[in-house]
PDB file of C-alpha atoms in Angstrom:
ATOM      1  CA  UNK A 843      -0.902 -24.537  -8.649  1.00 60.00           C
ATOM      2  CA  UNK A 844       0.515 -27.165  -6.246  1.00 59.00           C
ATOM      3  CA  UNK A 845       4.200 -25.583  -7.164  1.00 63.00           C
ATOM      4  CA  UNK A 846       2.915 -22.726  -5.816  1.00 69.00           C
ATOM      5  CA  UNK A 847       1.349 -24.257  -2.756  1.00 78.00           C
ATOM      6  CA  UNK A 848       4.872 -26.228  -2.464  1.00 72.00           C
ATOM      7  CA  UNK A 849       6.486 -22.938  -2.411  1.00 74.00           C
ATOM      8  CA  UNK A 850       4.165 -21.428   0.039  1.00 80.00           C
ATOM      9  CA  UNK A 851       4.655 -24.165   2.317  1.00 82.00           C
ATOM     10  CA  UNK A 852       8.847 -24.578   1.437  1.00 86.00           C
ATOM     11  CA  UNK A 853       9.593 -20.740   2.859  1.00 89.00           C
ATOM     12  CA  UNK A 854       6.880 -20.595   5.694  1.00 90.00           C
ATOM     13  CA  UNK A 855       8.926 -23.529   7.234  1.00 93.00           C
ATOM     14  CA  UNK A 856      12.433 -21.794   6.451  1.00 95.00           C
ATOM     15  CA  UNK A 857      13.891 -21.200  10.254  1.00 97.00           C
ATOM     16  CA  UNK A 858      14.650 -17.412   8.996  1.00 97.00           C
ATOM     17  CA  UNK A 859      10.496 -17.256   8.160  1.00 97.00           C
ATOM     18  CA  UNK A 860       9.884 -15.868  11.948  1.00 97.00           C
ATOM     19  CA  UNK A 861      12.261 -13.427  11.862  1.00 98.00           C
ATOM     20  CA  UNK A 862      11.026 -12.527   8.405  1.00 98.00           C
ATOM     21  CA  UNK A 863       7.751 -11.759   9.873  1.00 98.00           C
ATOM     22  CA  UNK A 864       8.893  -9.884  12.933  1.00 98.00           C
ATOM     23  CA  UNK A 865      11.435  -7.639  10.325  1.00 98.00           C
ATOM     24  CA  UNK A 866       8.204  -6.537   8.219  1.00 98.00           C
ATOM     25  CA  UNK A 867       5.909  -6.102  11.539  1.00 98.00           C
ATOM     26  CA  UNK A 868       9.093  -3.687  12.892  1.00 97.00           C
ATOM     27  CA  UNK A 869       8.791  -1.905   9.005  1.00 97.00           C
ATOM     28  CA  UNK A 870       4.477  -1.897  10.004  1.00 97.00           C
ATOM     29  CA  UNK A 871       4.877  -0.345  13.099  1.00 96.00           C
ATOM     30  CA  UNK A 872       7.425   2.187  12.917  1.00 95.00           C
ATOM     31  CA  UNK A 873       5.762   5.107  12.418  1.00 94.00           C
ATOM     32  CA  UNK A 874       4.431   4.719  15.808  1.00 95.00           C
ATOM     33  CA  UNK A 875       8.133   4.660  17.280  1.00 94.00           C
ATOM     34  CA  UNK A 876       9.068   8.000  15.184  1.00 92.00           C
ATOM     35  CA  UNK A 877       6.035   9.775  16.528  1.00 93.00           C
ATOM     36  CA  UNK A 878       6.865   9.127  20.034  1.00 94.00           C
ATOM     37  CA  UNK A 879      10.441   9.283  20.683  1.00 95.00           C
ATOM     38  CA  UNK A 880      13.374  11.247  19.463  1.00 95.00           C
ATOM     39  CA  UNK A 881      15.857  10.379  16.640  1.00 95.00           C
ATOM     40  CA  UNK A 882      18.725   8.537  18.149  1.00 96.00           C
ATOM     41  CA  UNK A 883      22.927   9.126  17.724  1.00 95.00           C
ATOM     42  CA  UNK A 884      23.816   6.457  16.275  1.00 97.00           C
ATOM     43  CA  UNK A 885      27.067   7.422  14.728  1.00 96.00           C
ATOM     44  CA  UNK A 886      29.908   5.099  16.638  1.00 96.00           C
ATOM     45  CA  UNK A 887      27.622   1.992  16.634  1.00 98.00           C
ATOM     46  CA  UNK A 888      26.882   2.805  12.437  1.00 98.00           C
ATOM     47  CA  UNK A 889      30.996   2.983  12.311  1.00 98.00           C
ATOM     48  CA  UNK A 890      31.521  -0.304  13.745  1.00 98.00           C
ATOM     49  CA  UNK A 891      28.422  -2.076  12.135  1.00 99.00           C
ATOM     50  CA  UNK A 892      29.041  -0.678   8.705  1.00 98.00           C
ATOM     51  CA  UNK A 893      32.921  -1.808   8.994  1.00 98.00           C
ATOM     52  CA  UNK A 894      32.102  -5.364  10.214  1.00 98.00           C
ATOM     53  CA  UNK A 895      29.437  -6.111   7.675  1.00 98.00           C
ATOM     54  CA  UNK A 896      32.513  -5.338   5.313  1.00 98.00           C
ATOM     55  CA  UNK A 897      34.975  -7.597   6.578  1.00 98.00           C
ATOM     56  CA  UNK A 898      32.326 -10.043   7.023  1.00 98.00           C
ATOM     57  CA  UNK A 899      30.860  -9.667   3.065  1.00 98.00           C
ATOM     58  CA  UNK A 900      34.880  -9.993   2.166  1.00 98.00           C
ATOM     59  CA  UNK A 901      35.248 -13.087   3.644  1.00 98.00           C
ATOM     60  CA  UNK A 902      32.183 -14.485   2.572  1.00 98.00           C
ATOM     61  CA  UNK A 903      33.388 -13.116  -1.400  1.00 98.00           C
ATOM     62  CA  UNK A 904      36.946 -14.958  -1.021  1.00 97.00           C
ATOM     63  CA  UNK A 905      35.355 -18.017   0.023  1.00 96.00           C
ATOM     64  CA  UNK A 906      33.194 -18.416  -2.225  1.00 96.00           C
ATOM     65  CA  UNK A 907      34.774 -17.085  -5.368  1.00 96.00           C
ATOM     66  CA  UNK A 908      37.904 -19.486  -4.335  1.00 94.00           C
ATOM     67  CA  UNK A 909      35.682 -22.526  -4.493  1.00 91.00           C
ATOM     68  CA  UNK A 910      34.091 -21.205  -7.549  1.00 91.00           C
ATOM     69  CA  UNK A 911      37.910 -20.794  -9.338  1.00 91.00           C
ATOM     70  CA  UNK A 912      38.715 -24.666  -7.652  1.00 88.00           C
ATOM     71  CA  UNK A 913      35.506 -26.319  -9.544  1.00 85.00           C
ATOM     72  CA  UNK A 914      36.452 -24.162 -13.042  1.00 84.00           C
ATOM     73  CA  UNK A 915      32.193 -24.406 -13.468  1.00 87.00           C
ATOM     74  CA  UNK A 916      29.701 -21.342 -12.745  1.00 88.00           C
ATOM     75  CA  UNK A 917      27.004 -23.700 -13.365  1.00 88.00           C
ATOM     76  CA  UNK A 918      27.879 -26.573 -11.554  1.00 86.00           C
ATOM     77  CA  UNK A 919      24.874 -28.129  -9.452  1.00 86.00           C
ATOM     78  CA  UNK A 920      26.795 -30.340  -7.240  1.00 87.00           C
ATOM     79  CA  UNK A 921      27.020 -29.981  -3.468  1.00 90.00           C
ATOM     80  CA  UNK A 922      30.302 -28.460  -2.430  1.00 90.00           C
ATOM     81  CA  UNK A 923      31.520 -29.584   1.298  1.00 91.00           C
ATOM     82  CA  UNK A 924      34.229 -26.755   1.447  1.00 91.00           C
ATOM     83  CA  UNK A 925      31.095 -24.107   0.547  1.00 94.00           C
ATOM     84  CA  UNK A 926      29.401 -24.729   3.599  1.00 95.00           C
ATOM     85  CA  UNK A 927      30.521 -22.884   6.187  1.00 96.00           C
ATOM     86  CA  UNK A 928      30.498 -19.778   3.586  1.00 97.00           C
ATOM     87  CA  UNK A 929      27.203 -20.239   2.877  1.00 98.00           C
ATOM     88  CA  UNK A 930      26.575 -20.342   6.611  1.00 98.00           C
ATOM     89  CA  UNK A 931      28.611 -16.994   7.141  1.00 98.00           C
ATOM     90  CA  UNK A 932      26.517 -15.576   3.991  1.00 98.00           C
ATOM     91  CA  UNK A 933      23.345 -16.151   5.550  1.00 98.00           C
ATOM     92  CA  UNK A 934      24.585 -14.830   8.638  1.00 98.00           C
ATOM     93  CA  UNK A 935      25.313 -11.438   6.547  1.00 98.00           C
ATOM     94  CA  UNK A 936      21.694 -11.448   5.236  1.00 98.00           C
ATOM     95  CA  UNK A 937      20.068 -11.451   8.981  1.00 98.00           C
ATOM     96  CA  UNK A 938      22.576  -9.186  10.459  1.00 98.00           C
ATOM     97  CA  UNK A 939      22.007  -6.802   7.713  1.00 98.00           C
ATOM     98  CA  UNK A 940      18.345  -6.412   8.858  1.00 98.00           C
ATOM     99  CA  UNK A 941      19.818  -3.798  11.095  1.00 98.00           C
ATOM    100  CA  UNK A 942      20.207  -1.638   8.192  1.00 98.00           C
ATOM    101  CA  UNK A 943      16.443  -1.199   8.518  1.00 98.00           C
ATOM    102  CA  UNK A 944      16.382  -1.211  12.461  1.00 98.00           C
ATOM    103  CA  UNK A 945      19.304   1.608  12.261  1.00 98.00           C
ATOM    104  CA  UNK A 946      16.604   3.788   9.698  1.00 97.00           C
ATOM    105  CA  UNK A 947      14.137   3.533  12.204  1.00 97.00           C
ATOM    106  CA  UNK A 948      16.015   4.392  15.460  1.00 97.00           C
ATOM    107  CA  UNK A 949      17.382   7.629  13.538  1.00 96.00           C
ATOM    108  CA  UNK A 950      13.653   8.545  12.382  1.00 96.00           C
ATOM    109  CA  UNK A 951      14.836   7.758   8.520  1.00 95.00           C
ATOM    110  CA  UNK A 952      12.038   6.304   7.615  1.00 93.00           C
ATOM    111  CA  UNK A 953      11.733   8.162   4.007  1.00 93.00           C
ATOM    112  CA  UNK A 954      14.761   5.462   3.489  1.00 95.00           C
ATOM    113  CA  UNK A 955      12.836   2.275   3.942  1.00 96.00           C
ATOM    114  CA  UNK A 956      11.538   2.074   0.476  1.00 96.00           C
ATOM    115  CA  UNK A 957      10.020  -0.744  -1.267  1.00 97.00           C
ATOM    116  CA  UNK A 958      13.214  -1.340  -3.067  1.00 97.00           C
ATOM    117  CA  UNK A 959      14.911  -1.621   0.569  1.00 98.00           C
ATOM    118  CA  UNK A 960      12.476  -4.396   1.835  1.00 98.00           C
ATOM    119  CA  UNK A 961      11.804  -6.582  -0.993  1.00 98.00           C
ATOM    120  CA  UNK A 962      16.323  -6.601  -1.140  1.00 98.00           C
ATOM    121  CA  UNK A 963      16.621  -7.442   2.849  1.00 98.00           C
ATOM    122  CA  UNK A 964      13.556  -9.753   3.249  1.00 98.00           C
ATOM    123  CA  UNK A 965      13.878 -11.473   0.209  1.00 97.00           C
ATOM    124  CA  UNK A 966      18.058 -12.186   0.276  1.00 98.00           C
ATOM    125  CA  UNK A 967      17.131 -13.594   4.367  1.00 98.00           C
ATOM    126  CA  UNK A 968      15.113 -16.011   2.966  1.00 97.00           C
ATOM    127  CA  UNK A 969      17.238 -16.736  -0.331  1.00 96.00           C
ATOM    128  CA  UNK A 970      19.985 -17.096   1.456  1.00 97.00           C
ATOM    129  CA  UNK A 971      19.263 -19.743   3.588  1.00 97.00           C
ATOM    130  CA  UNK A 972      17.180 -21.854   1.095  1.00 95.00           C
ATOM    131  CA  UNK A 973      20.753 -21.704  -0.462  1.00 95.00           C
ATOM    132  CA  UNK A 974      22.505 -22.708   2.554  1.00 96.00           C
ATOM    133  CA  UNK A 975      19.751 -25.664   3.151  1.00 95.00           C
ATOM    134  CA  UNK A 976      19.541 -27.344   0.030  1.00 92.00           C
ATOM    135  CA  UNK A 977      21.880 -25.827  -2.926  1.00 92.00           C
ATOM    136  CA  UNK A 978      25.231 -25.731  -1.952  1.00 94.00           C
ATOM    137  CA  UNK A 979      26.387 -25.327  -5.419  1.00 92.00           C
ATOM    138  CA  UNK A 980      28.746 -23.772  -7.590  1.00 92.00           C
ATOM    139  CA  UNK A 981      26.105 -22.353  -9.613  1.00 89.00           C
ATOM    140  CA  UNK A 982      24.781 -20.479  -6.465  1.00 92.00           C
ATOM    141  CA  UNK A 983      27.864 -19.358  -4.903  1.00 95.00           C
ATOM    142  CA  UNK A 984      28.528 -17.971  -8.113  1.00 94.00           C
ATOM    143  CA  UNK A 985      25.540 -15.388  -7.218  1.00 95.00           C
ATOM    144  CA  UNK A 986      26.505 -15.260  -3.475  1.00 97.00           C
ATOM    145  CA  UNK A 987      29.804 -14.261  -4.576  1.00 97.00           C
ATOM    146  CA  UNK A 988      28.849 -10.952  -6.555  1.00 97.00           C
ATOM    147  CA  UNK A 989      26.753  -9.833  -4.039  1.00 98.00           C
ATOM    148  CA  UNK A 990      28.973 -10.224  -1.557  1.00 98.00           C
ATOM    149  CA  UNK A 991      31.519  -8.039  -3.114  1.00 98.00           C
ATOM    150  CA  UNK A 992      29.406  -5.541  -3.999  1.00 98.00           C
ATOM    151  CA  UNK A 993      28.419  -5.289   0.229  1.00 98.00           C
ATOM    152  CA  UNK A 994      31.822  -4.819   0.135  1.00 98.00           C
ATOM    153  CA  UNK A 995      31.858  -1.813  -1.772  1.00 98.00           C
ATOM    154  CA  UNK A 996      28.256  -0.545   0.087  1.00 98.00           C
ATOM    155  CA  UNK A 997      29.468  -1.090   3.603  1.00 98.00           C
ATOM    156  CA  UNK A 998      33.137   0.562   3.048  1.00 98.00           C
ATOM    157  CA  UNK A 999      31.060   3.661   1.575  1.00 98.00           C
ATOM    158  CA  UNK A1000      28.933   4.253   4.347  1.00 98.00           C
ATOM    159  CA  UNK A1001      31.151   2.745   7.092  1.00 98.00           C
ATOM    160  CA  UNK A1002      33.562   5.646   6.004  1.00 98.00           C
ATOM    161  CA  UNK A1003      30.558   8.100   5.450  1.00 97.00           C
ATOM    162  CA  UNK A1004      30.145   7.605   9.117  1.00 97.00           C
ATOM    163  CA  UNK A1005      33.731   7.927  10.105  1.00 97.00           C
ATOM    164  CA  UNK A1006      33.920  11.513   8.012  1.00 96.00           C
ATOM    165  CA  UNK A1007      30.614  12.860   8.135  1.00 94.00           C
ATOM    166  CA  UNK A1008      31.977  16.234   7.072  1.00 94.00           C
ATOM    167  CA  UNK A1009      33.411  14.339   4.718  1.00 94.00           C
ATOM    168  CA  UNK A1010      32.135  11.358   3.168  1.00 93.00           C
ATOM    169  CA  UNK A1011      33.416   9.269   0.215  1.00 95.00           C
ATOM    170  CA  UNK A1012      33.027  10.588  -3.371  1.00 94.00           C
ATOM    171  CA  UNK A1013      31.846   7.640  -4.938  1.00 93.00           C
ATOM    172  CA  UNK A1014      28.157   6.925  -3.520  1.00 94.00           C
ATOM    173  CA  UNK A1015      26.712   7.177  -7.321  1.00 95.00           C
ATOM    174  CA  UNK A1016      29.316   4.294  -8.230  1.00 96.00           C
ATOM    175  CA  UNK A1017      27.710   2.103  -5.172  1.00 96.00           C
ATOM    176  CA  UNK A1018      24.309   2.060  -7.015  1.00 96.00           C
ATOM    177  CA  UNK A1019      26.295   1.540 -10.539  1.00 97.00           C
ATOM    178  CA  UNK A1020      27.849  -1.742  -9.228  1.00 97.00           C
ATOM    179  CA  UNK A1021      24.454  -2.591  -7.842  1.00 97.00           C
ATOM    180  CA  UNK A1022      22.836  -2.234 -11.036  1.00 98.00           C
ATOM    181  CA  UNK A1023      26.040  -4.086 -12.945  1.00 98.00           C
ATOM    182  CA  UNK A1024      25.314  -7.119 -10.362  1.00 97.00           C
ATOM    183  CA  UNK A1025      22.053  -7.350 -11.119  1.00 97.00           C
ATOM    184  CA  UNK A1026      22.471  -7.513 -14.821  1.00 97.00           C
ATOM    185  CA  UNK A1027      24.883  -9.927 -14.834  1.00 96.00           C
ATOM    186  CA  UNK A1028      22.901 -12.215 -12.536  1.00 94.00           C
ATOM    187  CA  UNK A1029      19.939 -11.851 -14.972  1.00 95.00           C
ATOM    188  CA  UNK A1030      22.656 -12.503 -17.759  1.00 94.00           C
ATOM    189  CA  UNK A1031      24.160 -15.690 -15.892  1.00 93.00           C
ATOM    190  CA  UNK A1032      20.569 -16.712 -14.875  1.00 92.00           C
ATOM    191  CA  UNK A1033      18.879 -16.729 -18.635  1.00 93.00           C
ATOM    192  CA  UNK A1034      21.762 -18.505 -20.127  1.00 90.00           C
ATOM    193  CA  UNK A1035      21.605 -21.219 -17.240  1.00 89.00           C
ATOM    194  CA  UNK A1036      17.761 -21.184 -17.463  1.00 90.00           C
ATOM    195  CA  UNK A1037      18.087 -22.249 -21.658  1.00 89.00           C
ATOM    196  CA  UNK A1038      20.600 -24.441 -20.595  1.00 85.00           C
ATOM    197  CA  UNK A1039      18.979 -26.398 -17.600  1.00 80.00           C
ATOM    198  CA  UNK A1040      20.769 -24.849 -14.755  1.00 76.00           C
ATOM    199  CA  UNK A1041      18.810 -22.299 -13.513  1.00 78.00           C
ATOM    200  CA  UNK A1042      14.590 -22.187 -12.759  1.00 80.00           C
ATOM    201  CA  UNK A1043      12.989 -19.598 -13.927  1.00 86.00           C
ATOM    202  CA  UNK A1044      12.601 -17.599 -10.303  1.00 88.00           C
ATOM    203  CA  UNK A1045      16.670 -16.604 -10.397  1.00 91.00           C
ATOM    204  CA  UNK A1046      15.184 -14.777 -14.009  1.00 94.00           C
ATOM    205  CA  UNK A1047      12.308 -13.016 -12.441  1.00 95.00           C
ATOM    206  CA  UNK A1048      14.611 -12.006  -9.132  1.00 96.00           C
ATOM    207  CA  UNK A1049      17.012 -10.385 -11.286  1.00 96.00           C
ATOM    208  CA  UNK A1050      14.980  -8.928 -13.383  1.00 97.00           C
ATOM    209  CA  UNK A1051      13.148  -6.888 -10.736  1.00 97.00           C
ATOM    210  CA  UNK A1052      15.847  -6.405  -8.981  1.00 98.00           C
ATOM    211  CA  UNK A1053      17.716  -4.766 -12.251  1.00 98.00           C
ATOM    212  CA  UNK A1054      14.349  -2.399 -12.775  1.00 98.00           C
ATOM    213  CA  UNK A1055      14.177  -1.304  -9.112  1.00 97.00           C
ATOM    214  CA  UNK A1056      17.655   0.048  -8.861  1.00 97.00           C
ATOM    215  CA  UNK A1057      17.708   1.579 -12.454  1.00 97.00           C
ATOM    216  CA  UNK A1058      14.445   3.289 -11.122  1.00 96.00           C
ATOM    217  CA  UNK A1059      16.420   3.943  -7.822  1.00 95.00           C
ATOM    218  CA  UNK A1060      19.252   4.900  -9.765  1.00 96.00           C
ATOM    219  CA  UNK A1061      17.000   7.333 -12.308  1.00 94.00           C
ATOM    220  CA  UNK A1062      15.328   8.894  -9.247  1.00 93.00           C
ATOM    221  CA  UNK A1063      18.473   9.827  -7.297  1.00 91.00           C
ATOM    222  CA  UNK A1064      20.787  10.742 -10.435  1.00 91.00           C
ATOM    223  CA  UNK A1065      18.760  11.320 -13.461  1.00 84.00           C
ATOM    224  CA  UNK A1066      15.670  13.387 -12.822  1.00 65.00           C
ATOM    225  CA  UNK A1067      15.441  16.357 -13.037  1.00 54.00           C
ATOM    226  CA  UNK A1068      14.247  17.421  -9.912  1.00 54.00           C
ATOM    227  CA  UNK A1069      17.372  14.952  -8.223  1.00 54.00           C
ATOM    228  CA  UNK A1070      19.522  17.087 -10.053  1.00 51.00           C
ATOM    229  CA  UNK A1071      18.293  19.997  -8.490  1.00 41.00           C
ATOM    230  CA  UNK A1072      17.976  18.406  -5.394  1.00 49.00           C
ATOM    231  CA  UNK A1073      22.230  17.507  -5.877  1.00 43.00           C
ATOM    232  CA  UNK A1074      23.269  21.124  -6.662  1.00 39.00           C
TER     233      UNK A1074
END
């Protein structure tokens, strides 16, 4: 129980806890927005945004996966001066990409803002910068690291989906593939550390739900039948 209350106490007092808050109370109250304005154009601003958060995830990926290849040990649990300021820049990622949410909203998508969608943005603002506070590790950038190259992959899709409209990427089944792949190699990664004494149990249970929500995702857009009727 008090590892629990510990917990409760740890992420309330996180700096990115406020903003936390005000990103679900924007989620709560956005259905009053929709009903009383019109759907915004957001198309320039989502070519720009989409295109940064790419260069920005790439950066954050060669940073961290160079450290990574320096120390020669995914699990590693010592604090990594050189890591820092990718970290910092990682973390930065994981509040700027709230606007994902704020862009759904402006452009009346709200059908978009699932579950799945909030549980990833909220939870990663806060992950990330309990990394960046306290675990400044090999073993952690390892993580960072994959997810940062798969925001890679996601922003360059829809960055160019909103450069070509008329004609978007071919590959936006492949973007929930390597989401899927990341997920089940960080549960993979996070088991084999957790027998091992690397990991805590929590990076299990992230990944795991993580893995089942975008399979679900995955089955709902691609392997249904009623999405397959929906993509013909």
């Amino acid at each position: 129980m008090w590892k629990i209350t510990w917990l409760v106490y740890y992420v309330t007092s996180l700096a990115s806890f406020p903003m936390f808050c005000a990103y679900l109370l924007m989620i709560a109250l956005s259905g009053l927005w929709q009903k009383h304005t019109s759907p915004l154009n957001l198309r320039p601003i989502l070519v720009i945004y989409n295109l940064g958060c790419c260069l920005a995830s790439l950066v954050a990926c060669g940073g961290l996966t160079y450290a990574v290849y320096l120390r020669g040990d995914i699990y590693e649990r010592k604090p990594i001066p050189f890591l820092k300021p990718f970290f910092l820049l990682y973390w930065a990622t994981k509040q700027i990409e709230l606007l994902d949410t704020v862009f759904m909203v402006l452009r009346h998508k709200r059908r978009q803002i699932s579950f799945l969608h909030v549980y990833h943005h909220a939870s990663m603002l806060l992950l990330s910068e309990i990394g960046y506070n306290s675990y400044v590790w090999s073993s952690i950038a390892t993580i960072f690291a994959i997810n940062s190259f798969v925001h890679v992959v996601l922003y360059l899709y829809y960055g160019l989906t909103a450069l070509f409209p008329n004609n978007p990427p071919k590959w936006k089944k492949l973007v929930t593939q390597i989401q899927i792949a990341q997920f089940l190699i960080g549960f993979v990664i996070a088991v084999y550390g957790y027998i091992n004494g690397f990991y805590c149990i929590y990076s299990i249970f992230y990944n795991s739900t993580m893995f089942v929500l975008f399979s679900n995702f995955y089955y709902q857009a691609y392997g249904s039948k009623s999405s397959k009727l929906k993509l013909k």
